[in-house]
Amino acid sequence: MHRFAPVALATILAATAPARAQAQNGIQPRAQAPTPFTVPQPTGRFTDPANLAGERVRPRDGRELPINGGLGANGQPDNALGLAQMLRRLNTRASLMLIVAHPDDEDGGMLTYYSRGLGARVAILTLNRGEGGQNEMTGDFDDALGLLRTQELLSADRYMGVDQMFGTEVDFGFTKTKAEAFQKWNHQRVLYDAVRAVRIYRPLVIASVFSGAVTDGHGQHQVSGQIAQEVFKAAGDPNVFPELTREGILPWQPLKVYARVPFSRVTDKGLYDYATGQTVPAEFTNYVTGQTFTTEPTPDVTINEGDTDPLLSTCSANPADLPASLRPTSSATRGCEPLSYVQFARIGLGLQRSQIGGGDRISRAGRVDVGYHLYGSFVCGPGLPNPTPGLCTPHFSAAKAKAPTARSIPAQGNALGKADRGEPSAEGAPYNPALTHQPSFFDGIDTSIGGIGGMLNKLSVEIRLNLDKLDHTLQRLSDSYDLAHPDRSAPALAKALAQTDSILSAVHSSKINDVNKAQIIFELDVKRAQLNEALSMALGLSLDATSQTSNLVAGENVSFHTHLAESSSVPVSFFNEEIKTPFDPWHDIVRLGTIPPAVVTLDKDFSITISSHPAHISRPYFTRPNEEQPYYDLVNPSLRNAPSTPSSFVASATVIYQGQYIHILRVVHSGPQPVQIIPPVSLTLDRNAQVIPDGTHSLNLDVHTETEDHPQGDLRLQAPTDWTIRSPQRPLRAGTESFSTSLPAPLNTSTLRAEATISNTTYTEGFRAVGYGNLPRTNFYTPATLRVVPVDLKLPTENKRRIAYLPGTGDDVPAALASIGLNPTILKVSDLTPEKLKAFDTVVLGVRTYNAHPDLHGAPTHALLDFARSGGNVVVQYQTPEFTAADAPYPLVDHNERVIDETAPVVLLTTENSKLKTDPQTESAESLLTTPNKITPADFNNWIEERGHGFLDTWDPHYTALTETHDPGAPAEHILPQSPQRGGLITTPLGKGRWTYCAFALYRQLPEAVPGAFRLFVNLLNP
């Protein structure tokens, strides 16, 4: 193994910058240069407004699981279970960050084991929000889908027990090479996001599901694996992104970095790359050392994610989240069924429904081993693997280190005793051999509370002793914890809180000028926030805060109601209540008196005038000007890495117990939704892009306004000066207004914008709520603009425009067709009967219809085929493997092949091009490329995201293939050009009619007014 050369990290990073890395690795990105990135300059001192580091008490939002003190089966907070979980967290300073590319990439079993089993502080950095994925739940795509999948991932995070962070990168769709991802995202941008996240969260260990090799199966996966290793050193080097230091985000050096052992195995032929379906030479890179190797990475740590945990059961989860396999068959059989770490995590995975649908992903009970390979370490010690001896620092010794272990909890009585740490118990608790030490990410690292002092060599003896005393207090508290009486832990928790405050005060006032002083303060602030939460649960404190509506209009008066309660028998003093807003930080402080030792509730009403300042509108802090930009711009740069914009309104109460101030925070909500501030006007158009066929002389545009009546306000449409606009003259009010415009000739691509003005303030955008079920809604804002694109487009004759559309998982194709005068009738599966189908000339199946409608198989499909045989036209868009040969008129095989390069040349397989012999079947098929529009390769220009997926692999000779395309190769990455894909558009005459399958992603192109996509789709509609 090569020793790492003593070269400055800034030099190393310069050598791995995108242009040079692409040259060295043989990467051939589509574009000539990476997208630009300028390191953000600090605008002030970083205050962590989203509390990403967890140094402050986090507000509750009512979605907590019973294991976190949320509502149990009896409808009351399960403080006993929640406190048992919190005691595990209090007894360790272990911390971990997992870096992945997309939502649902995470290794949930591993995360749950370290977070819930060992009590470690665990975070996920997810580089993008899954904007380029599919959606099995709603019609949201692109940025709206990213908002949806953000909330789904946060729901899954509750089960894994982790904190969530995000990069600013956008999922631009499936990519087969790491080169394309780095070219689109820019290497420095991804590294900056990762460095910033690591320095804020300060994990002891970094891990990744991916290793940066072709075994990752997706170019974006490979980027996340490589960056996880690069950030291991970059985060601790003050010469890397010094701007962060000037902002107050200080360097932090993790001690180890791991990546999961790949699933793919090296064979005598090499490695199978499932992204391309090719076998390539085996090659792996350690991006910490720069070493390359050809053998499989071996597991240095193996985690049995199938272990059960006494804290994890079906009663630790929300009943509504349980999949069918875990639900009791009747109320009589309801009980707490034990769950393993991976099973508990997969309840959360099942909540990421837009990606995986409503399927049951729960693992079977039993052993589930997952291995992780160590790529870099600063930890020395006998028996510890160390791939980076040049980085090793001996003061973290294995002999002195105390790593966390899983802790058991009996059904009653003395829980969390010595046996839970794999030690014989003087109290007689049984020794559990399953809890003896196994190799861990934290081997060789002192993760005890007393170990905090080991980071600062000049720390006073008194402070070190007090840290040891705090450690002892917390261990005794765990050993004596009684599930039946969580309130008995309150005195010891108050003592630990006082000890923590005393140590913090001593460290703050010390004159030690050590770089690690900030880390000690950070660690103690985190423990203080955890102690506050634990003490709140021990005392049975709860706070609720409600509003009558979830959308609060800026500038108006609103009322809130708070409900404060204590359910223990411990006497406390209620000090104050407050409402925190983004415009008036602490509003309406109310001081209250001592509460007698009994169950007590207090109610209070608040009245607030909401700010009308545009900056206080509740909206995502990230946005981008168009869907081709592969990264987000930030409206509020201080929120970078946050999963979402913090809640607009937070209620706070302060309670005093034994001299300690306990803070309780609650997001203000209306029903299951947090309240949000909305603007007084929302403007939405019926479409954001529009093609205008040649010869069209007018355009009608509907503008929908959501607002109160404003007699002095007005609505208008801004257009180029040579356009004639006729608009109604009336005061601004809610409703839909139709604007009629006369088009100039010749027509150029132009943009129209709707505007509403109230009291000299102009509004130019609208919003809609994104979400489904009980997911928190996110208001998605879009400009009220329409891009008009002229196109040489001929439509079917008037007597052939009876079109029906069966939606699949959701798309905007019907609206796009309506925009050119082809108004489809929306069908349900039950409408697919011979009698009802007689009313139409063409029936179109939307994307993934057989996935969205399992009942489409059989009789409904047979009715469609009979409709074609009787002279109808059936068009089937991209399908997933649920679509089988039985759903087509003749045999075919769908291997779900995809062509991801949206610039890949498309060859038209006509007799004119291929010199094939003309026959009636070929002539009939070719009409799809000639009537009424003559399709040429130019019609595939300016496409977005991809050519398509769901390309067919083989098909019966009855079908005629009309196109050929393929992705280019990347020779230096040993990736050959994709085999020619002819299964993107196949068609066959069927009786008197026609049946056609189209895998090209027309559903992505039509809403963006791509001219050629309209020309091709119209031809498909022509019987």
PDB file of N, CA, C and O in Angstrom, residues 448-502:
ATOM      1  N   SER A 448     -17.026   8.334  24.473  1.00  0.00           N
ATOM      2  CA  SER A 448     -17.671   8.627  25.751  1.00  0.00           C
ATOM      3  C   SER A 448     -17.750  10.133  25.969  1.00  0.00           C
ATOM      4  O   SER A 448     -17.033  10.919  25.335  1.00  0.00           O
ATOM      5  N   ILE A 449     -18.609  10.555  26.876  1.00  0.00           N
ATOM      6  CA  ILE A 449     -18.718  11.974  27.199  1.00  0.00           C
ATOM      7  C   ILE A 449     -17.408  12.471  27.800  1.00  0.00           C
ATOM      8  O   ILE A 449     -16.944  13.577  27.494  1.00  0.00           O
ATOM      9  N   GLY A 450     -16.800  11.649  28.620  1.00  0.00           N
ATOM     10  CA  GLY A 450     -15.498  12.029  29.166  1.00  0.00           C
ATOM     11  C   GLY A 450     -14.452  12.213  28.089  1.00  0.00           C
ATOM     12  O   GLY A 450     -13.495  12.981  28.258  1.00  0.00           O
ATOM     13  N   GLY A 451     -14.631  11.511  26.960  1.00  0.00           N
ATOM     14  CA  GLY A 451     -13.680  11.630  25.863  1.00  0.00           C
ATOM     15  C   GLY A 451     -13.685  12.982  25.185  1.00  0.00           C
ATOM     16  O   GLY A 451     -12.781  13.277  24.388  1.00  0.00           O
ATOM     17  N   ILE A 452     -14.689  13.824  25.446  1.00  0.00           N
ATOM     18  CA  ILE A 452     -14.699  15.169  24.868  1.00  0.00           C
ATOM     19  C   ILE A 452     -13.440  15.932  25.269  1.00  0.00           C
ATOM     20  O   ILE A 452     -12.853  16.658  24.475  1.00  0.00           O
ATOM     21  N   GLY A 453     -13.003  15.729  26.511  1.00  0.00           N
ATOM     22  CA  GLY A 453     -11.818  16.433  26.980  1.00  0.00           C
ATOM     23  C   GLY A 453     -10.552  16.022  26.286  1.00  0.00           C
ATOM     24  O   GLY A 453      -9.562  16.763  26.284  1.00  0.00           O
ATOM     25  N   GLY A 454     -10.538  14.839  25.663  1.00  0.00           N
ATOM     26  CA  GLY A 454      -9.339  14.377  24.989  1.00  0.00           C
ATOM     27  C   GLY A 454      -9.001  15.167  23.747  1.00  0.00           C
ATOM     28  O   GLY A 454      -7.904  15.037  23.199  1.00  0.00           O
ATOM     29  N   MET A 455      -9.929  16.016  23.271  1.00  0.00           N
ATOM     30  CA  MET A 455      -9.674  16.791  22.068  1.00  0.00           C
ATOM     31  C   MET A 455      -8.823  18.026  22.348  1.00  0.00           C
ATOM     32  O   MET A 455      -8.341  18.652  21.414  1.00  0.00           O
ATOM     33  N   LEU A 456      -8.686  18.398  23.614  1.00  0.00           N
ATOM     34  CA  LEU A 456      -7.998  19.654  23.932  1.00  0.00           C
ATOM     35  C   LEU A 456      -6.910  19.383  24.952  1.00  0.00           C
ATOM     36  O   LEU A 456      -7.169  19.134  26.118  1.00  0.00           O
ATOM     37  N   ASN A 457      -5.672  19.417  24.497  1.00  0.00           N
ATOM     38  CA  ASN A 457      -4.562  19.039  25.358  1.00  0.00           C
ATOM     39  C   ASN A 457      -4.383  19.980  26.542  1.00  0.00           C
ATOM     40  O   ASN A 457      -3.923  19.576  27.606  1.00  0.00           O
ATOM     41  N   LYS A 458      -4.737  21.248  26.379  1.00  0.00           N
ATOM     42  CA  LYS A 458      -4.501  22.232  27.426  1.00  0.00           C
ATOM     43  C   LYS A 458      -5.709  22.443  28.333  1.00  0.00           C
ATOM     44  O   LYS A 458      -5.753  23.392  29.102  1.00  0.00           O
ATOM     45  N   LEU A 459      -6.702  21.556  28.236  1.00  0.00           N
ATOM     46  CA  LEU A 459      -7.891  21.695  29.052  1.00  0.00           C
ATOM     47  C   LEU A 459      -7.533  21.507  30.523  1.00  0.00           C
ATOM     48  O   LEU A 459      -6.738  20.636  30.882  1.00  0.00           O
ATOM     49  N   SER A 460      -8.124  22.330  31.369  1.00  0.00           N
ATOM     50  CA  SER A 460      -7.783  22.277  32.788  1.00  0.00           C
ATOM     51  C   SER A 460      -8.202  20.951  33.395  1.00  0.00           C
ATOM     52  O   SER A 460      -9.142  20.297  32.923  1.00  0.00           O
ATOM     53  N   VAL A 461      -7.508  20.568  34.455  1.00  0.00           N
ATOM     54  CA  VAL A 461      -7.824  19.322  35.150  1.00  0.00           C
ATOM     55  C   VAL A 461      -9.243  19.362  35.682  1.00  0.00           C
ATOM     56  O   VAL A 461      -9.988  18.364  35.628  1.00  0.00           O
ATOM     57  N   GLU A 462      -9.671  20.528  36.156  1.00  0.00           N
ATOM     58  CA  GLU A 462     -11.010  20.646  36.718  1.00  0.00           C
ATOM     59  C   GLU A 462     -12.085  20.380  35.668  1.00  0.00           C
ATOM     60  O   GLU A 462     -13.063  19.673  35.935  1.00  0.00           O
ATOM     61  N   ILE A 463     -11.885  20.922  34.468  1.00  0.00           N
ATOM     62  CA  ILE A 463     -12.873  20.704  33.413  1.00  0.00           C
ATOM     63  C   ILE A 463     -12.900  19.233  33.012  1.00  0.00           C
ATOM     64  O   ILE A 463     -13.966  18.647  32.797  1.00  0.00           O
ATOM     65  N   ARG A 464     -11.722  18.602  32.940  1.00  0.00           N
ATOM     66  CA  ARG A 464     -11.678  17.177  32.599  1.00  0.00           C
ATOM     67  C   ARG A 464     -12.417  16.344  33.650  1.00  0.00           C
ATOM     68  O   ARG A 464     -13.171  15.427  33.321  1.00  0.00           O
ATOM     69  N   LEU A 465     -12.200  16.651  34.916  1.00  0.00           N
ATOM     70  CA  LEU A 465     -12.873  15.918  35.985  1.00  0.00           C
ATOM     71  C   LEU A 465     -14.385  16.110  35.907  1.00  0.00           C
ATOM     72  O   LEU A 465     -15.152  15.173  36.129  1.00  0.00           O
ATOM     73  N   ASN A 466     -14.807  17.349  35.594  1.00  0.00           N
ATOM     74  CA  ASN A 466     -16.248  17.605  35.504  1.00  0.00           C
ATOM     75  C   ASN A 466     -16.869  16.868  34.313  1.00  0.00           C
ATOM     76  O   ASN A 466     -18.026  16.448  34.386  1.00  0.00           O
ATOM     77  N   LEU A 467     -16.118  16.731  33.227  1.00  0.00           N
ATOM     78  CA  LEU A 467     -16.619  15.931  32.102  1.00  0.00           C
ATOM     79  C   LEU A 467     -16.777  14.471  32.512  1.00  0.00           C
ATOM     80  O   LEU A 467     -17.760  13.817  32.151  1.00  0.00           O
ATOM     81  N   ASP A 468     -15.830  13.945  33.258  1.00  0.00           N
ATOM     82  CA  ASP A 468     -15.942  12.568  33.749  1.00  0.00           C
ATOM     83  C   ASP A 468     -17.141  12.418  34.690  1.00  0.00           C
ATOM     84  O   ASP A 468     -17.837  11.399  34.671  1.00  0.00           O
ATOM     85  N   LYS A 469     -17.376  13.453  35.517  1.00  0.00           N
ATOM     86  CA  LYS A 469     -18.534  13.400  36.419  1.00  0.00           C
ATOM     87  C   LYS A 469     -19.847  13.408  35.618  1.00  0.00           C
ATOM     88  O   LYS A 469     -20.789  12.696  35.973  1.00  0.00           O
ATOM     89  N   LEU A 470     -19.895  14.219  34.580  1.00  0.00           N
ATOM     90  CA  LEU A 470     -21.089  14.232  33.735  1.00  0.00           C
ATOM     91  C   LEU A 470     -21.294  12.869  33.089  1.00  0.00           C
ATOM     92  O   LEU A 470     -22.422  12.361  33.029  1.00  0.00           O
ATOM     93  N   ASP A 471     -20.213  12.262  32.613  1.00  0.00           N
ATOM     94  CA  ASP A 471     -20.278  10.927  32.031  1.00  0.00           C
ATOM     95  C   ASP A 471     -20.838   9.937  33.049  1.00  0.00           C
ATOM     96  O   ASP A 471     -21.723   9.129  32.747  1.00  0.00           O
ATOM     97  N   HIS A 472     -20.349  10.022  34.274  1.00  0.00           N
ATOM     98  CA  HIS A 472     -20.795   9.105  35.329  1.00  0.00           C
ATOM     99  C   HIS A 472     -22.277   9.325  35.643  1.00  0.00           C
ATOM    100  O   HIS A 472     -23.034   8.356  35.833  1.00  0.00           O
ATOM    101  N   THR A 473     -22.705  10.576  35.708  1.00  0.00           N
ATOM    102  CA  THR A 473     -24.115  10.886  35.975  1.00  0.00           C
ATOM    103  C   THR A 473     -25.017  10.263  34.922  1.00  0.00           C
ATOM    104  O   THR A 473     -26.045   9.646  35.235  1.00  0.00           O
ATOM    105  N   LEU A 474     -24.630  10.390  33.651  1.00  0.00           N
ATOM    106  CA  LEU A 474     -25.454   9.880  32.573  1.00  0.00           C
ATOM    107  C   LEU A 474     -25.466   8.351  32.554  1.00  0.00           C
ATOM    108  O   LEU A 474     -26.502   7.731  32.264  1.00  0.00           O
ATOM    109  N   GLN A 475     -24.330   7.732  32.867  1.00  0.00           N
ATOM    110  CA  GLN A 475     -24.307   6.272  32.902  1.00  0.00           C
ATOM    111  C   GLN A 475     -25.173   5.735  34.034  1.00  0.00           C
ATOM    112  O   GLN A 475     -25.911   4.758  33.862  1.00  0.00           O
ATOM    113  N   ARG A 476     -25.097   6.358  35.204  1.00  0.00           N
ATOM    114  CA  ARG A 476     -25.936   5.924  36.333  1.00  0.00           C
ATOM    115  C   ARG A 476     -27.416   6.120  36.007  1.00  0.00           C
ATOM    116  O   ARG A 476     -28.258   5.295  36.374  1.00  0.00           O
ATOM    117  N   LEU A 477     -27.714   7.203  35.318  1.00  0.00           N
ATOM    118  CA  LEU A 477     -29.090   7.473  34.934  1.00  0.00           C
ATOM    119  C   LEU A 477     -29.618   6.360  34.025  1.00  0.00           C
ATOM    120  O   LEU A 477     -30.746   5.882  34.190  1.00  0.00           O
ATOM    121  N   SER A 478     -28.808   5.925  33.074  1.00  0.00           N
ATOM    122  CA  SER A 478     -29.216   4.830  32.196  1.00  0.00           C
ATOM    123  C   SER A 478     -29.395   3.539  32.978  1.00  0.00           C
ATOM    124  O   SER A 478     -30.351   2.783  32.742  1.00  0.00           O
ATOM    125  N   ASP A 479     -28.475   3.276  33.888  1.00  0.00           N
ATOM    126  CA  ASP A 479     -28.530   2.025  34.647  1.00  0.00           C
ATOM    127  C   ASP A 479     -29.769   1.950  35.527  1.00  0.00           C
ATOM    128  O   ASP A 479     -30.276   0.856  35.795  1.00  0.00           O
ATOM    129  N   SER A 480     -30.271   3.082  36.000  1.00  0.00           N
ATOM    130  CA  SER A 480     -31.385   3.075  36.943  1.00  0.00           C
ATOM    131  C   SER A 480     -32.721   3.429  36.297  1.00  0.00           C
ATOM    132  O   SER A 480     -33.731   3.533  36.984  1.00  0.00           O
ATOM    133  N   TYR A 481     -32.732   3.611  34.982  1.00  0.00           N
ATOM    134  CA  TYR A 481     -33.961   4.083  34.325  1.00  0.00           C
ATOM    135  C   TYR A 481     -35.079   3.057  34.466  1.00  0.00           C
ATOM    136  O   TYR A 481     -34.887   1.862  34.251  1.00  0.00           O
ATOM    137  N   ASP A 482     -36.265   3.550  34.809  1.00  0.00           N
ATOM    138  CA  ASP A 482     -37.439   2.711  35.001  1.00  0.00           C
ATOM    139  C   ASP A 482     -38.500   3.126  33.983  1.00  0.00           C
ATOM    140  O   ASP A 482     -39.018   4.244  34.040  1.00  0.00           O
ATOM    141  N   LEU A 483     -38.810   2.206  33.066  1.00  0.00           N
ATOM    142  CA  LEU A 483     -39.806   2.510  32.036  1.00  0.00           C
ATOM    143  C   LEU A 483     -41.146   2.904  32.625  1.00  0.00           C
ATOM    144  O   LEU A 483     -41.867   3.733  32.054  1.00  0.00           O
ATOM    145  N   ALA A 484     -41.527   2.292  33.749  1.00  0.00           N
ATOM    146  CA  ALA A 484     -42.846   2.556  34.325  1.00  0.00           C
ATOM    147  C   ALA A 484     -42.923   3.934  34.974  1.00  0.00           C
ATOM    148  O   ALA A 484     -44.025   4.460  35.178  1.00  0.00           O
ATOM    149  N   HIS A 485     -41.782   4.530  35.273  1.00  0.00           N
ATOM    150  CA  HIS A 485     -41.784   5.813  35.971  1.00  0.00           C
ATOM    151  C   HIS A 485     -40.704   6.729  35.378  1.00  0.00           C
ATOM    152  O   HIS A 485     -39.677   7.005  36.018  1.00  0.00           O
ATOM    153  N   PRO A 486     -40.903   7.213  34.160  1.00  0.00           N
ATOM    154  CA  PRO A 486     -39.876   8.072  33.557  1.00  0.00           C
ATOM    155  C   PRO A 486     -39.646   9.357  34.333  1.00  0.00           C
ATOM    156  O   PRO A 486     -38.555   9.921  34.285  1.00  0.00           O
ATOM    157  N   ASP A 487     -40.656   9.818  35.113  1.00  0.00           N
ATOM    158  CA  ASP A 487     -40.480  11.061  35.849  1.00  0.00           C
ATOM    159  C   ASP A 487     -39.441  10.932  36.955  1.00  0.00           C
ATOM    160  O   ASP A 487     -38.894  11.931  37.426  1.00  0.00           O
ATOM    161  N   ARG A 488     -39.125   9.694  37.385  1.00  0.00           N
ATOM    162  CA  ARG A 488     -38.105   9.513  38.416  1.00  0.00           C
ATOM    163  C   ARG A 488     -36.706   9.854  37.911  1.00  0.00           C
ATOM    164  O   ARG A 488     -35.768   9.987  38.693  1.00  0.00           O
ATOM    165  N   SER A 489     -36.570   9.975  36.577  1.00  0.00           N
ATOM    166  CA  SER A 489     -35.274  10.360  36.009  1.00  0.00           C
ATOM    167  C   SER A 489     -35.066  11.869  36.021  1.00  0.00           C
ATOM    168  O   SER A 489     -33.960  12.332  35.737  1.00  0.00           O
ATOM    169  N   ALA A 490     -36.121  12.632  36.314  1.00  0.00           N
ATOM    170  CA  ALA A 490     -36.029  14.087  36.208  1.00  0.00           C
ATOM    171  C   ALA A 490     -34.933  14.688  37.084  1.00  0.00           C
ATOM    172  O   ALA A 490     -34.165  15.541  36.614  1.00  0.00           O
ATOM    173  N   PRO A 491     -34.807  14.304  38.370  1.00  0.00           N
ATOM    174  CA  PRO A 491     -33.746  14.932  39.183  1.00  0.00           C
ATOM    175  C   PRO A 491     -32.345  14.711  38.613  1.00  0.00           C
ATOM    176  O   PRO A 491     -31.530  15.636  38.575  1.00  0.00           O
ATOM    177  N   ALA A 492     -32.055  13.485  38.165  1.00  0.00           N
ATOM    178  CA  ALA A 492     -30.723  13.211  37.625  1.00  0.00           C
ATOM    179  C   ALA A 492     -30.499  13.959  36.314  1.00  0.00           C
ATOM    180  O   ALA A 492     -29.385  14.430  36.034  1.00  0.00           O
ATOM    181  N   LEU A 493     -31.536  14.078  35.507  1.00  0.00           N
ATOM    182  CA  LEU A 493     -31.401  14.837  34.262  1.00  0.00           C
ATOM    183  C   LEU A 493     -31.161  16.310  34.541  1.00  0.00           C
ATOM    184  O   LEU A 493     -30.363  16.970  33.858  1.00  0.00           O
ATOM    185  N   ALA A 494     -31.868  16.858  35.530  1.00  0.00           N
ATOM    186  CA  ALA A 494     -31.638  18.256  35.909  1.00  0.00           C
ATOM    187  C   ALA A 494     -30.212  18.444  36.410  1.00  0.00           C
ATOM    188  O   ALA A 494     -29.567  19.462  36.111  1.00  0.00           O
ATOM    189  N   LYS A 495     -29.711  17.460  37.150  1.00  0.00           N
ATOM    190  CA  LYS A 495     -28.327  17.536  37.626  1.00  0.00           C
ATOM    191  C   LYS A 495     -27.360  17.522  36.439  1.00  0.00           C
ATOM    192  O   LYS A 495     -26.400  18.308  36.398  1.00  0.00           O
ATOM    193  N   ALA A 496     -27.606  16.648  35.472  1.00  0.00           N
ATOM    194  CA  ALA A 496     -26.729  16.576  34.304  1.00  0.00           C
ATOM    195  C   ALA A 496     -26.786  17.883  33.505  1.00  0.00           C
ATOM    196  O   ALA A 496     -25.768  18.341  32.969  1.00  0.00           O
ATOM    197  N   LEU A 497     -27.968  18.482  33.419  1.00  0.00           N
ATOM    198  CA  LEU A 497     -28.100  19.751  32.705  1.00  0.00           C
ATOM    199  C   LEU A 497     -27.312  20.844  33.410  1.00  0.00           C
ATOM    200  O   LEU A 497     -26.622  21.645  32.769  1.00  0.00           O
ATOM    201  N   ALA A 498     -27.368  20.869  34.732  1.00  0.00           N
ATOM    202  CA  ALA A 498     -26.596  21.852  35.498  1.00  0.00           C
ATOM    203  C   ALA A 498     -25.100  21.613  35.325  1.00  0.00           C
ATOM    204  O   ALA A 498     -24.320  22.567  35.191  1.00  0.00           O
ATOM    205  N   GLN A 499     -24.689  20.339  35.336  1.00  0.00           N
ATOM    206  CA  GLN A 499     -23.275  20.031  35.127  1.00  0.00           C
ATOM    207  C   GLN A 499     -22.817  20.499  33.749  1.00  0.00           C
ATOM    208  O   GLN A 499     -21.728  21.061  33.596  1.00  0.00           O
ATOM    209  N   THR A 500     -23.640  20.273  32.747  1.00  0.00           N
ATOM    210  CA  THR A 500     -23.289  20.681  31.383  1.00  0.00           C
ATOM    211  C   THR A 500     -23.137  22.194  31.298  1.00  0.00           C
ATOM    212  O   THR A 500     -22.189  22.707  30.697  1.00  0.00           O
ATOM    213  N   ASP A 501     -24.079  22.934  31.902  1.00  0.00           N
ATOM    214  CA  ASP A 501     -23.992  24.396  31.883  1.00  0.00           C
ATOM    215  C   ASP A 501     -22.737  24.887  32.594  1.00  0.00           C
ATOM    216  O   ASP A 501     -22.094  25.843  32.156  1.00  0.00           O
ATOM    217  N   SER A 502     -22.393  24.227  33.678  1.00  0.00           N
ATOM    218  CA  SER A 502     -21.198  24.630  34.424  1.00  0.00           C
ATOM    219  C   SER A 502     -19.939  24.412  33.591  1.00  0.00           C
ATOM    220  O   SER A 502     -19.042  25.270  33.552  1.00  0.00           O
TER     221      SER A 502
END
